[in-house]
PDB file of C-alpha atoms and ligand atoms in Angstrom:
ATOM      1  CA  UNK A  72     185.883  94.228  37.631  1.00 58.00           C
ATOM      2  CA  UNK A  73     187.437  90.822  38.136  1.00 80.00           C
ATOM      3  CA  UNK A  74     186.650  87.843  36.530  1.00 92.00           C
ATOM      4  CA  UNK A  75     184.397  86.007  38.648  1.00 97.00           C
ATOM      5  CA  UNK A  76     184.051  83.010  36.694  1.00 98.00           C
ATOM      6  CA  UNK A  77     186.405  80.307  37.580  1.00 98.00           C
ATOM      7  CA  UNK A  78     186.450  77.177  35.259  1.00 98.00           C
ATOM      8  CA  UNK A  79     187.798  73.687  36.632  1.00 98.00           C
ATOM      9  CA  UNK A  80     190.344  71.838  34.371  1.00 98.00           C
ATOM     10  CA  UNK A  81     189.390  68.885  35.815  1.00 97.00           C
ATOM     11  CA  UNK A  82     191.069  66.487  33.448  1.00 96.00           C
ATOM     12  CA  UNK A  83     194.170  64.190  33.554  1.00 94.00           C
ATOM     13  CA  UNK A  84     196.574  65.497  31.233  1.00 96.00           C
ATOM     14  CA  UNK A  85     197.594  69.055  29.204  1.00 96.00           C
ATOM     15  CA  UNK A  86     196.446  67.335  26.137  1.00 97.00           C
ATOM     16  CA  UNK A  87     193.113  67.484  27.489  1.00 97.00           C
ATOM     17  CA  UNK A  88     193.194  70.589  29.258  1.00 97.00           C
ATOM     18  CA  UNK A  89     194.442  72.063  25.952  1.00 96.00           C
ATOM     19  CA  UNK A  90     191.140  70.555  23.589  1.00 96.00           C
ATOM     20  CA  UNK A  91     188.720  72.144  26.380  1.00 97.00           C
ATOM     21  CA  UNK A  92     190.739  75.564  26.303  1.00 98.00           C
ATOM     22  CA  UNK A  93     190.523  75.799  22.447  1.00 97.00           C
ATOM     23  CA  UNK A  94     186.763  75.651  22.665  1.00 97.00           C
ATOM     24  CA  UNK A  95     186.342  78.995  23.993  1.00 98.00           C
ATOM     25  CA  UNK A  96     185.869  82.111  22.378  1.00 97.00           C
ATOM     26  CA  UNK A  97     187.861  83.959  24.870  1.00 96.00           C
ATOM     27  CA  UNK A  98     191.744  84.081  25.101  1.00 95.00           C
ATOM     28  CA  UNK A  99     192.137  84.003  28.905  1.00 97.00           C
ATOM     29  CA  UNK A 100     190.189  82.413  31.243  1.00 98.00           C
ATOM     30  CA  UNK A 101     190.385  81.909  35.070  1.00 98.00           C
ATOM     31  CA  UNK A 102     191.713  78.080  35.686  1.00 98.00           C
ATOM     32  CA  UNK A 103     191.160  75.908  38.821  1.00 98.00           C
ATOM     33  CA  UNK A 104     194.007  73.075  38.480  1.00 98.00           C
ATOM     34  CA  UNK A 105     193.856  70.308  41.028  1.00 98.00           C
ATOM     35  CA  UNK A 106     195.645  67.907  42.551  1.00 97.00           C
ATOM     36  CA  UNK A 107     195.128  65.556  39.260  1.00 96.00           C
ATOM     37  CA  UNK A 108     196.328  67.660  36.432  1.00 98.00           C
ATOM     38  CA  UNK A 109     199.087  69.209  38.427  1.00 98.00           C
ATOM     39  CA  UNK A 110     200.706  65.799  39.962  1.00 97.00           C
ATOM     40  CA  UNK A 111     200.983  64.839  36.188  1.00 96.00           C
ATOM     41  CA  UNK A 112     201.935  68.269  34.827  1.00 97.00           C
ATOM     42  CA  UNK A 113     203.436  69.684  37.191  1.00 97.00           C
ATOM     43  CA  UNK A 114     204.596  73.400  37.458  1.00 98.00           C
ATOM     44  CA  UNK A 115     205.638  73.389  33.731  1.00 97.00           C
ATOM     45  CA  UNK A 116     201.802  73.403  32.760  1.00 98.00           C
ATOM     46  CA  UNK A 117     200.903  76.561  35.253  1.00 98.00           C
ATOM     47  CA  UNK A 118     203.668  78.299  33.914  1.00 97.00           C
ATOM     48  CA  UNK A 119     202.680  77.859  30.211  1.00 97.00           C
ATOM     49  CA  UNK A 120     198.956  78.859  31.454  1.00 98.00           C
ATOM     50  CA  UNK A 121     200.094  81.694  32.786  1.00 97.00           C
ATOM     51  CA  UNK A 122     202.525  82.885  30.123  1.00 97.00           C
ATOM     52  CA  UNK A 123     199.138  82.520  27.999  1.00 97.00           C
ATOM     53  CA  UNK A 124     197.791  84.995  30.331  1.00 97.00           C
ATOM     54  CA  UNK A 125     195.069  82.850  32.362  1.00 98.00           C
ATOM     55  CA  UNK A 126     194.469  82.989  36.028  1.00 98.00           C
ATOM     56  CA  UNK A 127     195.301  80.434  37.916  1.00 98.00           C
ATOM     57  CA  UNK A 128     193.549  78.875  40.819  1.00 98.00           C
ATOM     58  CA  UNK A 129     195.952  76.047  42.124  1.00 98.00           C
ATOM     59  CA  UNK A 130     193.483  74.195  44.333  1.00 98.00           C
ATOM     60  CA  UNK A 131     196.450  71.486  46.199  1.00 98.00           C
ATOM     61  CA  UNK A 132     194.675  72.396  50.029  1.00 98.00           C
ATOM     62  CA  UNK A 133     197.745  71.941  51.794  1.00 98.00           C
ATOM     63  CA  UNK A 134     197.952  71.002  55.056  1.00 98.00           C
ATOM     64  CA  UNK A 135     201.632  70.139  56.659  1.00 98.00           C
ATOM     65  CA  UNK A 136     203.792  71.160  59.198  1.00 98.00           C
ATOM     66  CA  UNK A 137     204.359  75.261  58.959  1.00 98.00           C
ATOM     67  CA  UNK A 138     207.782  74.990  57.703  1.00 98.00           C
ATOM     68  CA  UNK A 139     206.606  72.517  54.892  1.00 98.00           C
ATOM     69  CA  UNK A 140     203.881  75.101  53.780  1.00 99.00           C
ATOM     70  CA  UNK A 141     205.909  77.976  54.360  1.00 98.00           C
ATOM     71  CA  UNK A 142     208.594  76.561  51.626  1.00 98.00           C
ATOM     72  CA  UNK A 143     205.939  74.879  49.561  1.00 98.00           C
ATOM     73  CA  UNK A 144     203.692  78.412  48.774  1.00 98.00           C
ATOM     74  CA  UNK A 145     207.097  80.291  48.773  1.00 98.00           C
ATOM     75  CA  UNK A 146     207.108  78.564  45.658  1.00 98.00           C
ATOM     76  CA  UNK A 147     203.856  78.580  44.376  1.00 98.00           C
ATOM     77  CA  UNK A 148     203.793  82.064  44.446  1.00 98.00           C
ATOM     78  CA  UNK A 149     207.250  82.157  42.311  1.00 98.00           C
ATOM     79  CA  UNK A 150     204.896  80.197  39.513  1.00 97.00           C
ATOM     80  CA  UNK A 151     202.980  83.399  39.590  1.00 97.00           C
ATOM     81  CA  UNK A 152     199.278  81.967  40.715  1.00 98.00           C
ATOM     82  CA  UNK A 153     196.243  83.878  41.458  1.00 98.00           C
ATOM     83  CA  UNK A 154     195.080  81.721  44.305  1.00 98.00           C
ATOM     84  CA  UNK A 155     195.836  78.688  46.266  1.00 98.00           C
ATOM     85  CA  UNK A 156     194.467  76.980  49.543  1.00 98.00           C
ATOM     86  CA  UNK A 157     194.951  75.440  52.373  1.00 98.00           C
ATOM     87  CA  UNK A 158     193.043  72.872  54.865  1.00 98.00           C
ATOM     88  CA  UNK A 159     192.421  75.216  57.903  1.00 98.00           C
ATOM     89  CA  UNK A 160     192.523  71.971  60.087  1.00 98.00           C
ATOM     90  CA  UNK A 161     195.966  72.847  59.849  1.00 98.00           C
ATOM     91  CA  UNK A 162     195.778  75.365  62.280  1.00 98.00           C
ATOM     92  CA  UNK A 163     196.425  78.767  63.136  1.00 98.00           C
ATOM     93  CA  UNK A 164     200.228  78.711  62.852  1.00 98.00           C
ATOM     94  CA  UNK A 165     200.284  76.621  59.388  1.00 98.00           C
ATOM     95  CA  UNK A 166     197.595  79.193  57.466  1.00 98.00           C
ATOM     96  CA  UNK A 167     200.159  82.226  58.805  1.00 98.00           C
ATOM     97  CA  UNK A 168     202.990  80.277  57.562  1.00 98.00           C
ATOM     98  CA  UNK A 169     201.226  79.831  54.341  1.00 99.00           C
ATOM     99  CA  UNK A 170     201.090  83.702  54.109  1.00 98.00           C
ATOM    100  CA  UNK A 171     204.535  84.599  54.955  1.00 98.00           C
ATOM    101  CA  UNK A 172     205.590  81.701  52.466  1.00 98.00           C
ATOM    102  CA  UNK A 173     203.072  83.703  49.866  1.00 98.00           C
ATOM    103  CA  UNK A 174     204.952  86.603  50.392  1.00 98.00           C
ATOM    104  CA  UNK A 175     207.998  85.655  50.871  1.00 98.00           C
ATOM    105  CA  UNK A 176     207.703  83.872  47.113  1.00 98.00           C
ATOM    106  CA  UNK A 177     205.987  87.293  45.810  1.00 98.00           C
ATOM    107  CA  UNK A 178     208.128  90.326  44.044  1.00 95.00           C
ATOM    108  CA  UNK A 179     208.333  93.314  46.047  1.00 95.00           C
ATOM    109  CA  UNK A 180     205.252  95.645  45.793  1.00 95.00           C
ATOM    110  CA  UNK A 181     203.077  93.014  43.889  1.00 96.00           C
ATOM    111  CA  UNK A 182     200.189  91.498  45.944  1.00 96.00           C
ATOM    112  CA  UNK A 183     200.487  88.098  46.913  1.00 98.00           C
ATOM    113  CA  UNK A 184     198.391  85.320  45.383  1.00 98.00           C
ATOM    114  CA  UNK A 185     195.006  85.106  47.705  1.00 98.00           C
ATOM    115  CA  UNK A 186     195.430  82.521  49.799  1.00 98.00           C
ATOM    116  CA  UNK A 187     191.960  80.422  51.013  1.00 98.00           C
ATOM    117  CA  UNK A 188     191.099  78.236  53.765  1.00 98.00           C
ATOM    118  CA  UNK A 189     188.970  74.985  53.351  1.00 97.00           C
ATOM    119  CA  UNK A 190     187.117  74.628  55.799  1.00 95.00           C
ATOM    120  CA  UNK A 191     185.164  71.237  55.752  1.00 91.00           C
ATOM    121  CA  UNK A 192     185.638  69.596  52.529  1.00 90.00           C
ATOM    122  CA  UNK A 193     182.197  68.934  50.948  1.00 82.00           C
ATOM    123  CA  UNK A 194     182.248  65.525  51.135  1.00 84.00           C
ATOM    124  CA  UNK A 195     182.529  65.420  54.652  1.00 89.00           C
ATOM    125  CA  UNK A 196     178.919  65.143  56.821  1.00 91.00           C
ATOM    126  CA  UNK A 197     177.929  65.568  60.532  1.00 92.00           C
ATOM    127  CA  UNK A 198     178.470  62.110  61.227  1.00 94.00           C
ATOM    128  CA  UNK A 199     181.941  62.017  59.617  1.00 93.00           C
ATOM    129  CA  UNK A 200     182.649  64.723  61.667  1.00 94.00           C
ATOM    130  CA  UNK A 201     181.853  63.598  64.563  1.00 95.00           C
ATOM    131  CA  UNK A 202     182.305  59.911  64.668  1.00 96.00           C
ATOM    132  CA  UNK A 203     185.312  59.575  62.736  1.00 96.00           C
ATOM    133  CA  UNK A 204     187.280  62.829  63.506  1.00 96.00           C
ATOM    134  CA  UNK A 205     185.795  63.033  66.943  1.00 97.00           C
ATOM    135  CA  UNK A 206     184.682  66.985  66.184  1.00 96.00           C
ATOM    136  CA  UNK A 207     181.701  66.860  68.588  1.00 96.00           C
ATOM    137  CA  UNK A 208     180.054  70.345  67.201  1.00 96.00           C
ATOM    138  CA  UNK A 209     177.658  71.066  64.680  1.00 95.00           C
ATOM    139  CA  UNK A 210     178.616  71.444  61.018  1.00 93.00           C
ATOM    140  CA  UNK A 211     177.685  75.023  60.887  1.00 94.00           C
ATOM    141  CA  UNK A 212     179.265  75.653  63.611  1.00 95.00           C
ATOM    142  CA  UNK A 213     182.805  74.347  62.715  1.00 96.00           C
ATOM    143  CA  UNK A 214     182.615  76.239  59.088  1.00 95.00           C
ATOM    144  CA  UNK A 215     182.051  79.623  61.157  1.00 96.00           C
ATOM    145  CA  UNK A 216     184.836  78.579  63.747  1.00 97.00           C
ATOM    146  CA  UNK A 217     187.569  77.495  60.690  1.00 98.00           C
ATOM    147  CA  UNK A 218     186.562  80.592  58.985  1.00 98.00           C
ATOM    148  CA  UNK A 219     187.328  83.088  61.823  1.00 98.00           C
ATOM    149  CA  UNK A 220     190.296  80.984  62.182  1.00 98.00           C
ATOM    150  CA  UNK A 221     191.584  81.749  58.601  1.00 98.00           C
ATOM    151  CA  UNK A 222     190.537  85.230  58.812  1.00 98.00           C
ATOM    152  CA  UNK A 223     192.799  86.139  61.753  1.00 98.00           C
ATOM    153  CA  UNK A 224     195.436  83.461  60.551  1.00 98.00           C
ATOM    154  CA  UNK A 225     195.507  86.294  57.486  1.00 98.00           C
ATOM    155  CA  UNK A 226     193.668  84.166  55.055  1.00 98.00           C
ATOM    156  CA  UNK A 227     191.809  86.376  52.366  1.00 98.00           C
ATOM    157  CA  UNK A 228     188.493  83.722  52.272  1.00 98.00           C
ATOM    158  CA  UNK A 229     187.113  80.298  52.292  1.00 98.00           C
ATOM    159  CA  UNK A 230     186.435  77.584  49.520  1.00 97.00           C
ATOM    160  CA  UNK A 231     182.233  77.080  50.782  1.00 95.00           C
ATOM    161  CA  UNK A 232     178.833  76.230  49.515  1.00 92.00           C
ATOM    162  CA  UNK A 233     176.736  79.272  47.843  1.00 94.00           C
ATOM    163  CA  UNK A 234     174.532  78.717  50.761  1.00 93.00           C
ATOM    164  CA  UNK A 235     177.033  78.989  53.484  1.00 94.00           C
ATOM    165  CA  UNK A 236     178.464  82.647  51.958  1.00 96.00           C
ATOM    166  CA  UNK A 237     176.264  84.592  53.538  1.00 96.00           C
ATOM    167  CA  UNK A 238     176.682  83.285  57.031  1.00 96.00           C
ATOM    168  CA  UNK A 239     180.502  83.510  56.410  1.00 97.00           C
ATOM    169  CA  UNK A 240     180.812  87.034  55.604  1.00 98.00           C
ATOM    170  CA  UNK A 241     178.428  87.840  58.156  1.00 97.00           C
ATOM    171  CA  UNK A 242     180.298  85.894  61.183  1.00 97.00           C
ATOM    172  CA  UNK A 243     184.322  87.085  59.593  1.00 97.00           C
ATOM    173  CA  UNK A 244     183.482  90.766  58.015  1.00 97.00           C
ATOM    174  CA  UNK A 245     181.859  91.388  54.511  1.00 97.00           C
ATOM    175  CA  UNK A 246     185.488  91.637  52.613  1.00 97.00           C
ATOM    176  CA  UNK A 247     186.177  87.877  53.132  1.00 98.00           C
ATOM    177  CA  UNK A 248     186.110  86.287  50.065  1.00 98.00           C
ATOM    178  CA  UNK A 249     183.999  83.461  49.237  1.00 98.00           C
ATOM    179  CA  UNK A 250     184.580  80.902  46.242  1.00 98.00           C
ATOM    180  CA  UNK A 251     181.743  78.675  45.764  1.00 97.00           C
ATOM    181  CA  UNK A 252     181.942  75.353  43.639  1.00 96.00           C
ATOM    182  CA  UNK A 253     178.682  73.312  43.736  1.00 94.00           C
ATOM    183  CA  UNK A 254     177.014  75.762  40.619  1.00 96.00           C
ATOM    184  CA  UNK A 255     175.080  74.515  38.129  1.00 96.00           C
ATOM    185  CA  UNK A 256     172.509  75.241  35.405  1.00 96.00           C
ATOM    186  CA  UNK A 257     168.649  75.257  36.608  1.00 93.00           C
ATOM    187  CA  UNK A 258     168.005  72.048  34.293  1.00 92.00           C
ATOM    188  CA  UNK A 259     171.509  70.038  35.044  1.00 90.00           C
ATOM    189  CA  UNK A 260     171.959  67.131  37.070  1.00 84.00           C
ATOM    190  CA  UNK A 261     173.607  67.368  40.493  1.00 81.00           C
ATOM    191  CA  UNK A 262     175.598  64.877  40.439  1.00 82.00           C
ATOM    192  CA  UNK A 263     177.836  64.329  43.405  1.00 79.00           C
ATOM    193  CA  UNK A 264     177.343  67.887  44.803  1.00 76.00           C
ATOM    194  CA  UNK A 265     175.205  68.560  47.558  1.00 76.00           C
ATOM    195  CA  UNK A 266     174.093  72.002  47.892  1.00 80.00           C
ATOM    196  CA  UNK A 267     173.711  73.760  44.328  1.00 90.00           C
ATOM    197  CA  UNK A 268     173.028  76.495  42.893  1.00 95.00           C
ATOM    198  CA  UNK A 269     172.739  78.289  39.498  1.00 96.00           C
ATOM    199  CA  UNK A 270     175.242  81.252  38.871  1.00 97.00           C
ATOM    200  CA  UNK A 271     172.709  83.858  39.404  1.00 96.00           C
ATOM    201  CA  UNK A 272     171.484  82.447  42.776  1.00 96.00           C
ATOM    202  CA  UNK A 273     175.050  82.343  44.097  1.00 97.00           C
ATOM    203  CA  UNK A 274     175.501  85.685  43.310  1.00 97.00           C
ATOM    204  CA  UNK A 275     172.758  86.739  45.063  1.00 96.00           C
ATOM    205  CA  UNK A 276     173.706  84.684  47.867  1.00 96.00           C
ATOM    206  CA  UNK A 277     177.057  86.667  48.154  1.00 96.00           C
ATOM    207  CA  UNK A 278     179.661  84.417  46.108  1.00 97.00           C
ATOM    208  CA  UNK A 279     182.654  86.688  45.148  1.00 98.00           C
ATOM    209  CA  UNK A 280     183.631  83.758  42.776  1.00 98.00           C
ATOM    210  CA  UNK A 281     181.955  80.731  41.521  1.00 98.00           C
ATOM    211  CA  UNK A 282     184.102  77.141  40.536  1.00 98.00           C
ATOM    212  CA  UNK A 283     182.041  75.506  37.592  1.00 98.00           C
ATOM    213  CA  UNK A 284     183.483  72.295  36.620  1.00 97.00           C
ATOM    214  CA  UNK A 285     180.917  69.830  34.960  1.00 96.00           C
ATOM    215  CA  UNK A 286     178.711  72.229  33.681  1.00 97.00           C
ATOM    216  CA  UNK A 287     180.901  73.982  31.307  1.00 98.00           C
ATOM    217  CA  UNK A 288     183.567  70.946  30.523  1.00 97.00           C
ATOM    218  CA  UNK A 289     180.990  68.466  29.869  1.00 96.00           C
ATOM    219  CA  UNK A 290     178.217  70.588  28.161  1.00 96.00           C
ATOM    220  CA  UNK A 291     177.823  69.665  24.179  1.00 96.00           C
ATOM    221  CA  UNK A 292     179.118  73.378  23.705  1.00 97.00           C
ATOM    222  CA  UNK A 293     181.732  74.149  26.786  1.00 98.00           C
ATOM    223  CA  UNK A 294     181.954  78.031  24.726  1.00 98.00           C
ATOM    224  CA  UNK A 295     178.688  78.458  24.795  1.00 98.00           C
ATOM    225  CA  UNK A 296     178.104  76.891  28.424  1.00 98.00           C
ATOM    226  CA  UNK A 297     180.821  80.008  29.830  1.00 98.00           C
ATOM    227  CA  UNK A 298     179.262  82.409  28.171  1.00 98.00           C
ATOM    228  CA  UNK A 299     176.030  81.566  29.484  1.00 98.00           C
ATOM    229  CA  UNK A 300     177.577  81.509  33.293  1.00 98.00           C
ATOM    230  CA  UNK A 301     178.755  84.846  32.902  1.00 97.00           C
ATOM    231  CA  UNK A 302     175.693  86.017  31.141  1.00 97.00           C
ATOM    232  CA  UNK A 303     173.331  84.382  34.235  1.00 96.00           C
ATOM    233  CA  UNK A 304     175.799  86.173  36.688  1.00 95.00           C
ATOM    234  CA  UNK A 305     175.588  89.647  35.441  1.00 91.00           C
ATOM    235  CA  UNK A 306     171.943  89.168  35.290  1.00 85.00           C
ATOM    236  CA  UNK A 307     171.619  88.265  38.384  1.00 63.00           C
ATOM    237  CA  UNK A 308     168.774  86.581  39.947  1.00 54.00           C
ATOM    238  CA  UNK A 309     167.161  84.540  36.786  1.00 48.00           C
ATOM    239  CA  UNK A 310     166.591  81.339  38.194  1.00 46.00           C
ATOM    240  CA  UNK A 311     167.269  79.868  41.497  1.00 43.00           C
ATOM    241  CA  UNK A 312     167.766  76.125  43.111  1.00 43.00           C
TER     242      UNK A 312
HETATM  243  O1  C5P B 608     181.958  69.594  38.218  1.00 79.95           O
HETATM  244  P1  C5P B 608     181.727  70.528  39.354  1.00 79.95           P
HETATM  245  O2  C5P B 608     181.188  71.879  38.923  1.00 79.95           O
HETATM  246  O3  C5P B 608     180.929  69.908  40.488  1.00 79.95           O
HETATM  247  O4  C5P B 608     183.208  70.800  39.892  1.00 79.95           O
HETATM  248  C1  C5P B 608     183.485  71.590  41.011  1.00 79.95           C
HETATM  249  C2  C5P B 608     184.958  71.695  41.228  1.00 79.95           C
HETATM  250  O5  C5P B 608     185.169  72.293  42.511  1.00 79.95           O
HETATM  251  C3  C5P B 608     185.699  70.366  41.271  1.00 79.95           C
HETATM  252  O6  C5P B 608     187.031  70.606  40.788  1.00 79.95           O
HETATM  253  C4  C5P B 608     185.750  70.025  42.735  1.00 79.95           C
HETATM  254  O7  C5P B 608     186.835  69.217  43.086  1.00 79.95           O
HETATM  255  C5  C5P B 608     185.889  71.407  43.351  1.00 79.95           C
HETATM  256  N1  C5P B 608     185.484  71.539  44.748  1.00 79.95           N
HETATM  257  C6  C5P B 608     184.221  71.194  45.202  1.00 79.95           C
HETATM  258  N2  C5P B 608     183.891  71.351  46.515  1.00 79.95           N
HETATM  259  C7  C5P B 608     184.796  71.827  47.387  1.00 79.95           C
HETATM  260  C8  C5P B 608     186.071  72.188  46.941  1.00 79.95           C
HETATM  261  C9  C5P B 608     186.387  72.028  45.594  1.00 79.95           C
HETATM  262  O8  C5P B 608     183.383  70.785  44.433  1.00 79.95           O
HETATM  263  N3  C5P B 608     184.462  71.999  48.644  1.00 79.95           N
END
């Protein structure tokens, strides 16, 4: 089964990255790097993550001309990553180029990394939307839309809320992959996220992956914090937000 449990290394440097790694209890672990660790790092740090044997999520959401993503995930796929994204504002001809630069990067016979669309960033409302990028259609209806764009634009899923998997797989087909940030434990603060839930609920709700950030990287015990995501996602249905 794979690993469905993907922790962010939010932090600013390897130094950091390293301490939070040496906490756990297990040897490999599946790794969302963002735009912060990785425009200080750089590829040097992926490929040292991966020679350690973690999966790698590199979460960058490009969005360029085609040619400019085409070369750029040629060679993220050469470091060897798991997953990357893209902004499907983009368009339809910039996610396909992102695929043929996937494979293009990829050895012969080995599967590409999965390549995923996002398709309103979180922080983005209705009235963002529509007042300041002139989108004059609902919310939901623009997540659907972007997602059936990615689909047929060969896109393997969708970055989304827990709570907007469902209605994703339903509207694309039932394969389409959803990763869900936005988890966190039933007692936990929010924070800055919106639309939470706790790993069990997002399971239920038909997450293929979950992103937890916060709730592992700033709990007293980050070990013992992963270990009780994976434990609340095999369960299954525990507690609910
Ligand atoms: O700390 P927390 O669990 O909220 O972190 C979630 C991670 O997922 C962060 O790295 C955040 O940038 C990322 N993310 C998100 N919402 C999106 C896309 C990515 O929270 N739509």
């Amino acid at each position: 089964m794979h690993n469905p449990v993907i922790v962010a290394l939010d932090v600013a440097s390897q130094a950091e990255g390293e301490e939070l790694l040496r906490s756990f209890d297990d040897r490999t672990i599946f790794l969302k790097i963002g735009m912060e660790l990785f425009y200080q790092e750089g590829p040097g740090l992926v490929k040292t993550l991966k020679q350690q044997g973690h999966q790698i999520f590199l979460d960058l959401k490009l969005h360029d001309i085609p040619t400019t993503v085409y070369k750029t995930m040629k060679g993220l796929a050469r470091l060897g990553v798991d997953m990357v994204n893209v902004h499907a504002a983009g368009g339809k001809a910039m996610m396909a180029q992102a695929i043929a630069g996937l494979k293009a990067g990829t050895p012969t016979g080995k599967r590409h990394p999965m390549c995923l669309a996002v398709t309103q960033l979180t922080s983005t409302d209705e009235a963002t939307l529509q007042q300041e990028l002139l989108i004059n259609h609902s919310m939901d209806d623009v997540i659907v839309s972007y997602g059936q764009l990615a689909a047929k634009s060969g896109c393997d899923g969708v970055v989304c809320s827990p709570w907007e998997a469902e209605r994703i797989k339903s509207s694309v087909h039932q394969d389409f992959i959803t990763v869900t940030p936005g988890i966190r434990f039933s007692e936990d603060a929010a924070n800055d996220q919106k639309r939470i839930a706790t790993p069990s609920r997002a399971k239920e709700l038909g997450s293929d992956y979950i992103v937890v950030g916060r709730s592992i990287a700033k709990a007293q015990n980050p070990n013992q914090a992963y270990q009780r995501v994976l434990t609340e996602w095999r369960q299954e249905h525990e507690t609910s937000s």
